[in-house]
Short mmCIF file of C-alpha atoms in Angstrom, two decimals:
data_model
loop_
_atom_site.label_atom_id
_atom_site.label_comp_id
_atom_site.label_asym_id
_atom_site.label_seq_id
_atom_site.Cartn_x
_atom_site.Cartn_y
_atom_site.Cartn_z
CA UNK A 138 0.00 0.00 0.00
CA UNK A 139 1.44 3.37 -1.04
CA UNK A 140 1.59 6.15 1.54
CA UNK A 141 0.75 9.56 0.01
CA UNK A 142 3.77 11.65 0.89
CA UNK A 143 2.00 14.96 0.28
CA UNK A 144 -0.44 14.13 3.07
CA UNK A 145 2.42 13.09 5.35
CA UNK A 146 4.26 16.35 4.71
CA UNK A 147 1.41 18.83 4.84
CA UNK A 148 -0.81 17.28 7.51
CA UNK A 149 0.99 19.12 10.37
CA UNK A 150 0.70 22.45 8.53
CA UNK A 151 -3.02 21.87 7.92
CA UNK A 152 -3.50 21.13 11.62
CA UNK A 153 -1.54 24.26 12.55
CA UNK A 154 -3.69 26.43 10.28
CA UNK A 155 -6.89 24.89 11.64
CA UNK A 156 -5.70 25.34 15.20
CA UNK A 157 -4.98 29.01 14.54
CA UNK A 158 -8.68 29.71 14.04
CA UNK A 159 -10.10 27.32 16.64
CA UNK A 160 -10.57 28.17 20.34
CA UNK A 161 -7.35 28.88 22.25
CA UNK A 162 -7.08 25.52 24.04
CA UNK A 163 -7.62 23.34 20.97
CA UNK A 164 -4.55 24.15 18.89
CA UNK A 165 -2.04 22.16 20.96
CA UNK A 166 -4.09 18.97 20.91
CA UNK A 167 -4.95 19.28 17.22
CA UNK A 168 -1.29 19.72 16.25
CA UNK A 169 -0.30 16.87 18.59
CA UNK A 170 -2.90 14.61 16.94
CA UNK A 171 -1.49 15.51 13.52
CA UNK A 172 2.06 14.63 14.62
CA UNK A 173 0.81 11.28 15.92
CA UNK A 174 -0.89 10.62 12.57
CA UNK A 175 2.35 11.46 10.74
CA UNK A 176 4.22 9.08 13.06
CA UNK A 177 1.74 6.31 12.19
CA UNK A 178 2.28 6.93 8.47
CA UNK A 179 6.07 6.93 8.89
CA UNK A 180 5.95 3.65 10.83
CA UNK A 181 3.99 2.17 7.93
CA UNK A 182 6.67 3.38 5.51
CA UNK A 183 9.41 1.72 7.58
CA UNK A 184 7.42 -1.52 7.86
CA UNK A 185 6.83 -1.51 4.10
CA UNK A 186 10.52 -0.97 3.30
CA UNK A 187 12.00 -4.46 3.54
CA UNK A 188 15.62 -5.36 4.24
CA UNK A 189 17.78 -5.20 1.13
CA UNK A 190 15.26 -3.09 -0.77
CA UNK A 191 16.42 -0.38 -3.16
CA UNK A 192 14.86 2.32 -5.29
CA UNK A 193 12.23 4.91 -4.50
CA UNK A 194 8.86 4.06 -2.96
CA UNK A 195 5.68 6.12 -2.58
CA UNK A 196 6.73 8.30 -5.50
CA UNK A 197 4.92 11.53 -6.34
CA UNK A 198 6.20 13.19 -9.51
CA UNK A 199 4.35 16.09 -11.12
CA UNK A 200 5.29 19.18 -13.10
CA UNK A 201 5.50 22.21 -10.83
CA UNK A 202 7.27 25.03 -12.70
CA UNK A 203 7.95 23.42 -16.10
CA UNK A 204 9.41 26.60 -17.60
CA UNK A 205 12.31 26.28 -15.13
CA UNK A 206 12.50 22.48 -15.17
CA UNK A 207 11.26 22.21 -11.56
CA UNK A 208 9.11 19.24 -10.56
CA UNK A 209 7.09 18.44 -7.46
CA UNK A 210 8.92 15.16 -6.92
CA UNK A 211 8.84 13.18 -3.67
CA UNK A 212 10.01 9.70 -2.77
CA UNK A 213 11.22 7.42 0.00
CA UNK A 214 14.20 5.08 -0.05
CA UNK A 215 16.64 3.59 2.43
CA UNK A 216 18.49 6.87 2.75
CA UNK A 217 15.58 8.90 4.11
CA UNK A 218 12.96 6.46 5.43
CA UNK A 219 14.43 6.33 8.94
CA UNK A 220 15.09 10.08 8.99
CA UNK A 221 11.41 10.63 8.19
CA UNK A 222 10.46 8.28 11.03
CA UNK A 223 12.93 10.02 13.35
CA UNK A 224 11.40 13.40 12.51
CA UNK A 225 7.89 12.13 13.14
CA UNK A 226 8.80 10.46 16.45
CA UNK A 227 10.68 13.43 17.89
CA UNK A 228 8.02 15.92 16.81
CA UNK A 229 5.46 13.89 18.77
CA UNK A 230 7.72 14.00 21.84
CA UNK A 231 8.48 17.73 21.51
CA UNK A 232 4.86 18.69 20.80
CA UNK A 233 3.63 16.57 23.72
CA UNK A 234 6.21 18.16 26.04
CA UNK A 235 5.08 21.62 24.90
CA UNK A 236 1.39 20.71 25.19
CA UNK A 237 1.76 20.07 28.93
CA UNK A 238 3.10 23.62 29.48
CA UNK A 239 1.45 27.00 29.12
CA UNK A 240 2.68 29.34 26.38
CA UNK A 241 2.01 32.92 25.50
CA UNK A 242 0.00 32.99 22.23
CA UNK A 243 -0.30 29.18 22.09
CA UNK A 244 -2.06 29.05 18.73
CA UNK A 245 0.83 30.85 17.05
CA UNK A 246 3.42 28.75 18.89
CA UNK A 247 1.91 25.44 17.78
CA UNK A 248 1.36 26.75 14.25
CA UNK A 249 5.09 27.40 13.93
CA UNK A 250 5.90 23.97 15.39
CA UNK A 251 3.62 22.42 12.76
CA UNK A 252 5.12 24.48 9.93
CA UNK A 253 8.61 23.44 11.02
CA UNK A 254 7.69 19.74 10.83
CA UNK A 255 6.24 20.22 7.35
CA UNK A 256 9.45 21.94 6.18
CA UNK A 257 11.74 19.23 7.56
CA UNK A 258 9.65 16.37 6.17
CA UNK A 259 9.58 18.12 2.80
CA UNK A 260 13.36 18.45 2.74
CA UNK A 261 13.82 14.76 3.53
CA UNK A 262 11.26 13.62 0.92
CA UNK A 263 12.21 15.99 -1.93
CA UNK A 264 13.60 14.34 -5.07
CA UNK A 265 14.00 17.61 -6.97
CA UNK A 266 16.92 19.91 -6.14
CA UNK A 267 14.88 23.11 -6.36
CA UNK A 268 12.17 21.60 -4.16
CA UNK A 269 14.81 20.58 -1.62
CA UNK A 270 16.16 24.14 -1.56
CA UNK A 271 12.63 25.47 -1.05
CA UNK A 272 11.98 23.30 2.01
CA UNK A 273 15.54 23.82 3.29
CA UNK A 274 15.01 27.59 3.33
CA UNK A 275 11.45 27.29 4.67
CA UNK A 276 12.81 25.66 7.85
CA UNK A 277 14.40 28.95 8.92
CA UNK A 278 11.09 30.85 9.15
CA UNK A 279 9.32 28.94 11.95
CA UNK A 280 12.48 28.56 14.02
CA UNK A 281 13.20 32.27 13.72
CA UNK A 282 9.84 32.99 15.38
CA UNK A 283 9.96 30.07 17.83
CA UNK A 284 13.29 31.23 19.24
CA UNK A 285 12.80 34.96 18.72
CA UNK A 286 9.32 35.11 20.30
CA UNK A 287 9.38 32.38 22.94
CA UNK A 288 13.11 32.14 23.68
CA UNK A 289 15.20 33.25 26.64
CA UNK A 290 16.75 36.57 27.54
CA UNK A 291 19.27 36.66 24.68
CA UNK A 292 16.77 35.59 22.02
CA UNK A 293 17.21 38.68 19.80
CA UNK A 294 20.96 38.21 19.60
CA UNK A 295 20.53 34.47 19.09
CA UNK A 296 18.04 34.79 16.24
CA UNK A 297 20.11 37.51 14.56
CA UNK A 298 23.17 35.26 14.44
CA UNK A 299 21.09 32.27 13.40
CA UNK A 300 19.51 34.15 10.51
CA UNK A 301 22.81 35.63 9.30
CA UNK A 302 24.66 32.32 9.30
CA UNK A 303 21.80 30.27 7.87
CA UNK A 304 20.69 32.80 5.29
CA UNK A 305 24.21 33.23 3.90
CA UNK A 306 24.56 29.45 3.64
CA UNK A 307 21.15 29.14 2.00
CA UNK A 308 21.93 31.80 -0.58
CA UNK A 309 25.18 30.04 -1.46
CA UNK A 310 23.31 26.75 -1.84
CA UNK A 311 20.69 28.41 -4.05
CA UNK A 312 23.46 29.70 -6.33
CA UNK A 313 25.02 26.24 -6.41
CA UNK A 314 21.70 24.57 -7.23
CA UNK A 315 20.96 26.94 -10.11
CA UNK A 316 24.49 26.54 -11.44
CA UNK A 317 24.30 22.75 -11.25
CA UNK A 318 20.96 22.63 -13.06
CA UNK A 319 22.00 25.04 -15.81
CA UNK A 320 25.60 23.92 -16.38
CA UNK A 321 24.69 20.22 -16.50
CA UNK A 322 22.12 20.78 -19.27
CA UNK A 323 23.35 19.26 -22.55
CA UNK A 324 23.42 21.37 -25.68
CA UNK A 325 19.91 21.62 -27.06
CA UNK A 326 18.39 20.01 -23.94
CA UNK A 327 16.08 21.36 -21.25
CA UNK A 328 17.08 22.50 -17.79
CA UNK A 329 16.07 20.04 -15.09
CA UNK A 330 16.52 20.00 -11.33
CA UNK A 331 15.22 16.47 -10.88
CA UNK A 332 17.75 14.43 -8.92
CA UNK A 333 17.01 11.45 -11.17
CA UNK A 334 17.96 13.49 -14.25
CA UNK A 335 20.95 15.20 -12.65
CA UNK A 336 22.39 11.81 -11.64
CA UNK A 337 22.74 11.04 -15.38
CA UNK A 338 24.32 14.39 -16.23
CA UNK A 339 27.88 15.28 -15.35
CA UNK A 340 29.62 18.64 -15.19
CA UNK A 341 33.35 19.26 -15.54
CA UNK A 342 35.45 18.46 -12.49
CA UNK A 343 36.53 22.09 -12.08
CA UNK A 344 32.89 23.20 -12.10
CA UNK A 345 32.02 20.48 -9.62
CA UNK A 346 34.63 21.78 -7.21
CA UNK A 347 33.29 25.32 -6.80
CA UNK A 348 29.67 24.12 -6.74
CA UNK A 349 30.68 21.65 -4.02
CA UNK A 350 31.96 24.49 -1.84
CA UNK A 351 28.64 26.35 -2.13
CA UNK A 352 26.66 23.33 -0.98
CA UNK A 353 29.18 22.44 1.73
CA UNK A 354 28.96 25.90 3.28
CA UNK A 355 25.17 25.63 3.64
CA UNK A 356 25.23 22.08 5.00
CA UNK A 357 28.08 22.66 7.46
CA UNK A 358 26.31 25.74 8.89
CA UNK A 359 23.11 23.76 9.34
CA UNK A 360 24.89 20.90 11.13
CA UNK A 361 26.75 22.85 12.72
CA UNK A 362 30.37 21.82 12.25
CA UNK A 363 33.55 23.65 13.21
CA UNK A 364 34.23 26.46 12.27
CA UNK A 365 30.65 27.20 11.11
CA UNK A 366 29.10 26.78 14.56
CA UNK A 367 29.28 30.39 15.77
CA UNK A 368 25.48 30.71 15.96
CA UNK A 369 25.06 27.54 18.04
CA UNK A 370 25.82 28.60 21.67
CA UNK A 371 23.45 31.59 21.66
CA UNK A 372 20.68 29.71 19.85
CA UNK A 373 20.91 26.73 22.19
CA UNK A 374 20.79 28.96 25.28
CA UNK A 375 17.79 30.93 24.01
CA UNK A 376 15.58 28.22 22.47
CA UNK A 377 12.71 26.76 24.51
CA UNK A 378 13.45 23.10 25.28
CA UNK A 379 10.66 21.60 23.08
CA UNK A 380 11.96 23.70 20.19
CA UNK A 381 15.57 22.77 20.98
CA UNK A 382 14.68 19.06 20.96
CA UNK A 383 13.73 19.07 17.28
CA UNK A 384 16.19 21.82 16.36
CA UNK A 385 19.20 19.86 17.59
CA UNK A 386 18.00 16.31 17.01
CA UNK A 387 16.47 16.72 13.53
CA UNK A 388 17.51 19.94 11.75
CA UNK A 389 21.20 19.18 12.08
CA UNK A 390 20.62 15.97 10.11
CA UNK A 391 19.26 17.82 7.09
CA UNK A 392 22.74 19.15 6.31
CA UNK A 393 24.37 15.72 6.66
CA UNK A 394 21.57 14.19 4.61
CA UNK A 395 22.22 16.80 1.91
CA UNK A 396 25.79 15.55 1.54
CA UNK A 397 24.60 11.97 0.98
CA UNK A 398 21.56 12.80 -1.17
CA UNK A 399 23.03 15.58 -3.33
CA UNK A 400 26.74 16.29 -2.99
CA UNK A 401 28.39 12.85 -3.09
CA UNK A 402 26.31 11.32 -5.94
CA UNK A 403 25.99 14.45 -8.10
CA UNK A 404 29.49 15.87 -7.53
CA UNK A 405 31.61 12.72 -7.08
CA UNK A 406 34.87 14.17 -8.43
CA UNK A 407 34.58 17.20 -6.17
CA UNK A 408 33.80 14.93 -3.22
CA UNK A 409 37.00 13.04 -3.92
CA UNK A 410 38.96 16.28 -4.43
CA UNK A 411 37.84 17.78 -1.11
CA UNK A 412 37.82 14.52 0.83
CA UNK A 413 40.80 15.42 3.01
CA UNK A 414 39.45 18.91 3.73
CA UNK A 415 36.09 17.51 4.85
CA UNK A 416 37.74 14.85 7.00
CA UNK A 417 39.90 17.50 8.67
CA UNK A 418 36.75 19.52 9.44
CA UNK A 419 35.15 16.35 10.82
CA UNK A 420 38.10 15.43 13.06
CA UNK A 421 38.51 18.98 14.36
CA UNK A 422 34.76 19.10 15.10
CA UNK A 423 35.06 15.85 17.07
CA UNK A 424 37.98 17.06 19.18
CA UNK A 425 36.81 20.67 19.56
CA UNK A 426 33.22 19.74 20.44
CA UNK A 427 34.35 17.12 22.95
CA UNK A 428 36.86 19.43 24.62
CA UNK A 429 34.29 22.20 25.10
CA UNK A 430 31.57 19.75 26.19
CA UNK A 431 33.44 18.69 29.33
CA UNK A 432 34.41 22.27 30.22
CA UNK A 433 30.85 23.67 30.34
CA UNK A 434 28.69 24.22 33.42
CA UNK A 435 25.53 24.93 31.40
CA UNK A 436 23.89 21.55 30.79
CA UNK A 437 22.45 22.71 27.46
CA UNK A 438 25.88 23.58 26.12
CA UNK A 439 27.34 20.26 27.25
CA UNK A 440 24.81 18.54 25.00
CA UNK A 441 25.20 21.24 22.32
CA UNK A 442 28.96 20.84 22.01
CA UNK A 443 28.63 17.06 22.23
CA UNK A 444 26.37 17.32 19.19
CA UNK A 445 29.14 19.16 17.31
CA UNK A 446 31.40 16.20 18.09
CA UNK A 447 28.80 13.60 17.10
CA UNK A 448 28.05 15.38 13.83
CA UNK A 449 31.79 15.38 13.20
CA UNK A 450 31.65 11.57 13.35
CA UNK A 451 28.77 11.55 10.87
CA UNK A 452 30.68 13.82 8.48
CA UNK A 453 33.72 11.57 8.86
CA UNK A 454 31.68 8.55 7.79
CA UNK A 455 30.21 10.31 4.77
CA UNK A 456 33.62 11.33 3.43
CA UNK A 457 35.43 8.11 4.27
CA UNK A 458 34.48 7.16 0.68
CA UNK A 459 35.47 3.55 1.26
CA UNK A 460 34.65 1.08 -1.49
CA UNK A 461 32.52 -1.08 0.81
CA UNK A 462 30.48 1.92 1.96
CA UNK A 463 30.76 1.14 5.68
CA UNK A 464 31.38 4.81 6.49
CA UNK A 465 28.16 5.89 4.80
CA UNK A 466 26.16 3.14 6.49
CA UNK A 467 27.56 4.18 9.84
CA UNK A 468 26.78 7.82 9.09
CA UNK A 469 23.09 7.10 8.40
CA UNK A 470 22.81 4.90 11.49
CA UNK A 471 24.54 7.55 13.58
CA UNK A 472 22.17 10.26 12.33
CA UNK A 473 19.28 8.23 13.70
CA UNK A 474 21.17 7.38 16.90
CA UNK A 475 22.13 10.96 17.65
CA UNK A 476 18.59 12.20 17.22
CA UNK A 477 17.25 9.47 19.50
CA UNK A 478 19.65 10.27 22.35
CA UNK A 479 19.89 14.06 22.15
CA UNK A 480 16.11 14.55 22.34
CA UNK A 481 15.66 12.77 25.70
CA UNK A 482 18.83 14.47 26.97
CA UNK A 483 17.27 17.90 26.50
CA UNK A 484 13.95 16.74 27.98
CA UNK A 485 15.85 15.38 31.02
CA UNK A 486 17.69 18.69 31.37
CA UNK A 487 14.29 20.41 31.34
CA UNK A 488 13.11 18.07 34.11
CA UNK A 489 16.29 18.67 36.13
CA UNK A 490 15.96 22.44 35.78
CA UNK A 491 12.41 22.21 37.18
CA UNK A 492 13.95 20.63 40.28
CA UNK A 493 16.79 23.17 40.53
CA UNK A 494 14.66 26.32 40.75
CA UNK A 495 14.82 26.80 36.98
CA UNK A 496 18.62 26.70 36.78
CA UNK A 497 20.37 24.59 34.14
CA UNK A 498 23.76 24.91 35.85
CA UNK A 499 25.30 21.55 36.74
CA UNK A 500 26.49 23.07 40.02
CA UNK A 501 22.85 23.55 41.08
CA UNK A 502 21.60 20.07 40.15
CA UNK A 503 23.73 17.72 42.26
CA UNK A 504 22.06 14.93 44.22
CA UNK A 505 18.76 14.80 42.35
CA UNK A 506 19.01 11.00 42.03
CA UNK A 507 18.56 10.42 45.78
CA UNK A 508 14.77 10.33 45.50
CA UNK A 509 14.42 10.03 41.72
CA UNK A 510 15.43 6.49 40.73
CA UNK A 511 13.28 6.42 37.57
CA UNK A 512 14.67 9.73 36.30
CA UNK A 513 18.21 8.61 37.16
CA UNK A 514 17.69 5.30 35.38
CA UNK A 515 16.36 6.93 32.21
CA UNK A 516 19.23 9.40 32.25
CA UNK A 517 21.79 6.62 32.73
CA UNK A 518 20.52 4.65 29.72
CA UNK A 519 20.66 7.72 27.48
CA UNK A 520 24.09 8.74 28.78
CA UNK A 521 25.57 5.29 28.15
CA UNK A 522 24.08 5.24 24.64
CA UNK A 523 25.54 8.70 23.94
CA UNK A 524 29.07 7.63 24.87
CA UNK A 525 28.68 4.59 22.54
CA UNK A 526 28.79 1.90 25.19
CA UNK A 527 29.05 -1.60 23.64
CA UNK A 528 25.53 -2.93 23.28
CA UNK A 529 24.18 0.39 22.02
CA UNK A 530 23.40 1.29 18.41
CA UNK A 531 25.77 4.27 18.79
CA UNK A 532 28.61 1.79 19.28
CA UNK A 533 27.74 0.04 16.02
CA UNK A 534 27.42 3.35 14.16
CA UNK A 535 30.77 4.68 15.34
CA UNK A 536 32.41 1.30 14.65
CA UNK A 537 31.17 1.31 11.04
CA UNK A 538 32.40 4.89 10.59
CA UNK A 539 35.84 4.08 11.98
CA UNK A 540 36.13 0.91 9.88
CA UNK A 541 35.34 2.92 6.76
CA UNK A 542 37.83 5.66 7.71
CA UNK A 543 40.61 3.21 8.59
CA UNK A 544 40.41 1.71 5.10
CA UNK A 545 40.99 5.08 3.38
CA UNK A 546 42.44 7.57 5.90
CA UNK A 547 44.03 5.54 8.69
CA UNK A 548 45.75 8.41 10.52
CA UNK A 549 42.62 10.54 10.65
CA UNK A 550 40.64 7.54 11.85
CA UNK A 551 43.06 6.98 14.71
CA UNK A 552 42.87 10.64 15.76
CA UNK A 553 39.07 10.60 15.55
CA UNK A 554 39.03 7.55 17.85
CA UNK A 555 40.01 9.88 20.68
CA UNK A 556 36.51 11.31 20.43
CA UNK A 557 35.11 8.03 21.77
CA UNK A 558 37.18 8.45 24.95
CA UNK A 559 36.30 12.14 25.28
CA UNK A 560 32.58 11.34 24.96
CA UNK A 561 32.87 9.10 28.00
CA UNK A 562 34.45 11.96 29.95
CA UNK A 563 31.79 14.59 29.31
CA UNK A 564 28.80 12.26 29.58
CA UNK A 565 29.94 10.70 32.85
CA UNK A 566 30.67 14.20 34.15
CA UNK A 567 27.21 15.57 33.37
CA UNK A 568 25.57 12.48 34.85
CA UNK A 569 27.58 12.52 38.07
CA UNK A 570 27.24 16.25 38.66
CA UNK A 571 23.50 16.31 38.07
CA UNK A 572 22.50 13.01 39.66
CA UNK A 573 25.01 12.39 42.47
CA UNK A 574 27.19 14.31 44.94
CA UNK A 575 25.56 16.66 47.45
CA UNK A 576 22.10 18.03 46.69
CA UNK A 577 22.43 21.51 45.21
CA UNK A 578 21.22 24.57 47.08
CA UNK A 579 17.51 25.06 46.42
CA UNK A 580 17.25 21.81 44.41
CA UNK A 581 14.42 19.32 44.93
CA UNK A 582 14.94 15.59 44.71
CA UNK A 583 11.74 14.07 43.33
CA UNK A 584 10.99 11.54 40.65
CA UNK A 585 9.55 12.05 37.19
CA UNK A 586 6.05 13.38 36.78
CA UNK A 587 3.52 11.62 34.58
CA UNK A 588 3.97 14.21 31.81
CA UNK A 589 7.78 13.83 31.90
CA UNK A 590 7.51 10.04 31.79
CA UNK A 591 5.14 10.12 28.81
CA UNK A 592 7.57 12.23 26.75
CA UNK A 593 10.91 10.68 27.80
CA UNK A 594 10.24 6.96 28.36
CA UNK A 595 9.09 6.09 24.78
CA UNK A 596 12.29 7.58 23.35
CA UNK A 597 14.42 5.59 25.79
CA UNK A 598 12.56 2.41 24.79
CA UNK A 599 13.37 3.07 21.13
CA UNK A 600 17.04 3.63 22.08
CA UNK A 601 17.07 0.25 23.87
CA UNK A 602 15.31 -1.51 20.98
CA UNK A 603 17.74 -0.17 18.42
CA UNK A 604 20.65 -1.16 20.66
CA UNK A 605 19.37 -4.73 20.70
CA UNK A 606 18.81 -4.88 16.92
CA UNK A 607 20.71 -2.16 14.97
CA UNK A 608 20.66 -4.45 11.93
CA UNK A 609 17.04 -3.37 11.45
CA UNK A 610 18.32 0.02 10.25
CA UNK A 611 21.59 -1.12 8.64
CA UNK A 612 19.95 -3.77 6.44
CA UNK A 613 17.35 -1.33 5.09
CA UNK A 614 19.78 1.50 4.36
CA UNK A 615 22.61 -0.55 2.87
CA UNK A 616 21.83 -0.40 -0.86
CA UNK A 617 20.74 3.24 -0.80
CA UNK A 618 23.86 4.44 1.02
CA UNK A 619 26.62 2.19 -0.32
CA UNK A 620 26.11 2.93 -4.03
CA UNK A 621 26.15 6.68 -3.35
CA UNK A 622 29.60 6.32 -1.85
CA UNK A 623 31.06 3.94 -4.41
CA UNK A 624 31.29 6.31 -7.36
CA UNK A 625 33.38 8.87 -5.45
CA UNK A 626 35.29 6.03 -3.77
CA UNK A 627 36.14 4.53 -7.16
CA UNK A 628 37.40 7.89 -8.38
CA UNK A 629 39.56 8.21 -5.28
CA UNK A 630 40.93 4.70 -5.69
CA UNK A 631 41.98 5.34 -9.30
CA UNK A 632 42.95 8.99 -8.85
CA UNK A 633 40.11 10.10 -11.10
CA UNK A 634 41.80 8.71 -14.24
CA UNK A 635 39.72 5.61 -14.89
CA UNK A 636 36.22 5.48 -16.34
CA UNK A 637 33.48 4.68 -13.87
CA UNK A 638 32.10 1.14 -14.29
CA UNK A 639 28.51 0.94 -15.46
CA UNK A 640 27.49 -0.91 -12.28
CA UNK A 641 28.46 2.17 -10.25
CA UNK A 642 26.44 4.67 -12.26
CA UNK A 643 23.67 5.80 -9.96
CA UNK A 644 20.11 4.77 -10.70
CA UNK A 645 18.30 6.99 -8.20
CA UNK A 646 14.94 5.66 -9.33
CA UNK A 647 13.56 3.89 -12.33
CA UNK A 648 12.09 6.91 -14.05
CA UNK A 649 14.26 9.51 -15.74
CA UNK A 650 12.04 12.27 -17.06
CA UNK A 651 12.15 12.71 -20.81
CA UNK A 652 13.78 15.89 -21.99
#
């Protein structure tokens, strides 16, 4: 049974618009119901996508702006099916957490939450480059208002930096997308931005290289990765926790997904050319993010800088460009893993702050575990998963990434391995300082409330399930990720001088639009 992707994408927005005109108390529950419906549809997509499957499913492909070669093209494959499910799951958790709190202008707040989910789902489902750029840029609008209107004391400064960084990156990506569509058009042909068409058109290696830099700037800002992370500390401090849950756990993956969906398959020679540069950025992000994570007292920034390190691992896997594609498989698995652990981490920080008189300082949280065994247990599971303890899916993801890197860039892989040790340091530190030691001044030691349990426990159960059976994700993403890596990997192996074998030419789907 085919799942209509347009309904999946636009259902939250429809609920947000309906909630904006309904009585004040209805909007939160209507938007929450829509996110639950989207989660049900995404679970059906995952169940329908069998192990070892390849090619696009649930395809929607219609002319949108034919004069410019832009199509309304959507599809699901192994590369995005779990990211769609991750988005749906975490939006349910974030919306539920927000629904149990009171907000100024709630109808507008939940409308922007709904619009943000629509934008992210659209970016993950888009199979047309121009459509991807549209949804990628649309994501900025709701988060600008969510942080700028409902954020903390430094929200104006935070949103200003966020807009400047993101908008510059988005404009560069727009220029790169237009250039790629126009310059890849054969003489006498028609411009097309369809990813299926672009995968069969190649541009000169020199052209690929400068287009690559335009896309990389946008995706590295979105992640964020060092040194493009300057907006991150202020935005993380200012954002309301339900907003920060999806902002950190989902939006950062759109940039990494863009590398796998667009950059590596469409610009393989440039990916090979800039491989070392991207790996250096990844390794520095791992070490820099880890070092700052265990030097912070603000619990939000501990998790924020740990995310910089974890996204460095994901970037490392993408640009390992190993012939077996283990790095890419690990990167996709780690995208899912990171989202699943960072979301409950922020919700737990929110719960801890409620017990520490609103403070998110680790110095004020000590000793909360004394009368909160359930909260401490949930936190411990998430902390161990974050530091990639054997038995967790994070361990498998990082192992695949390191195996892929060792086969192509051994020295960088060895240096990046230090990030595994550093993760243990900052996660054990945040757990010990918040859960143990002497009870902080003014802190309360009480267990989770029903609302906190409803939002945190399901995510922890998914973390445990994926730790028991990570092959569920790996087997369904293998064919969609490995072949995207192999073309650039082949070029690297032969120094770009050998023709690419026909078996490595990408078949993104079975329909290439006639020109």
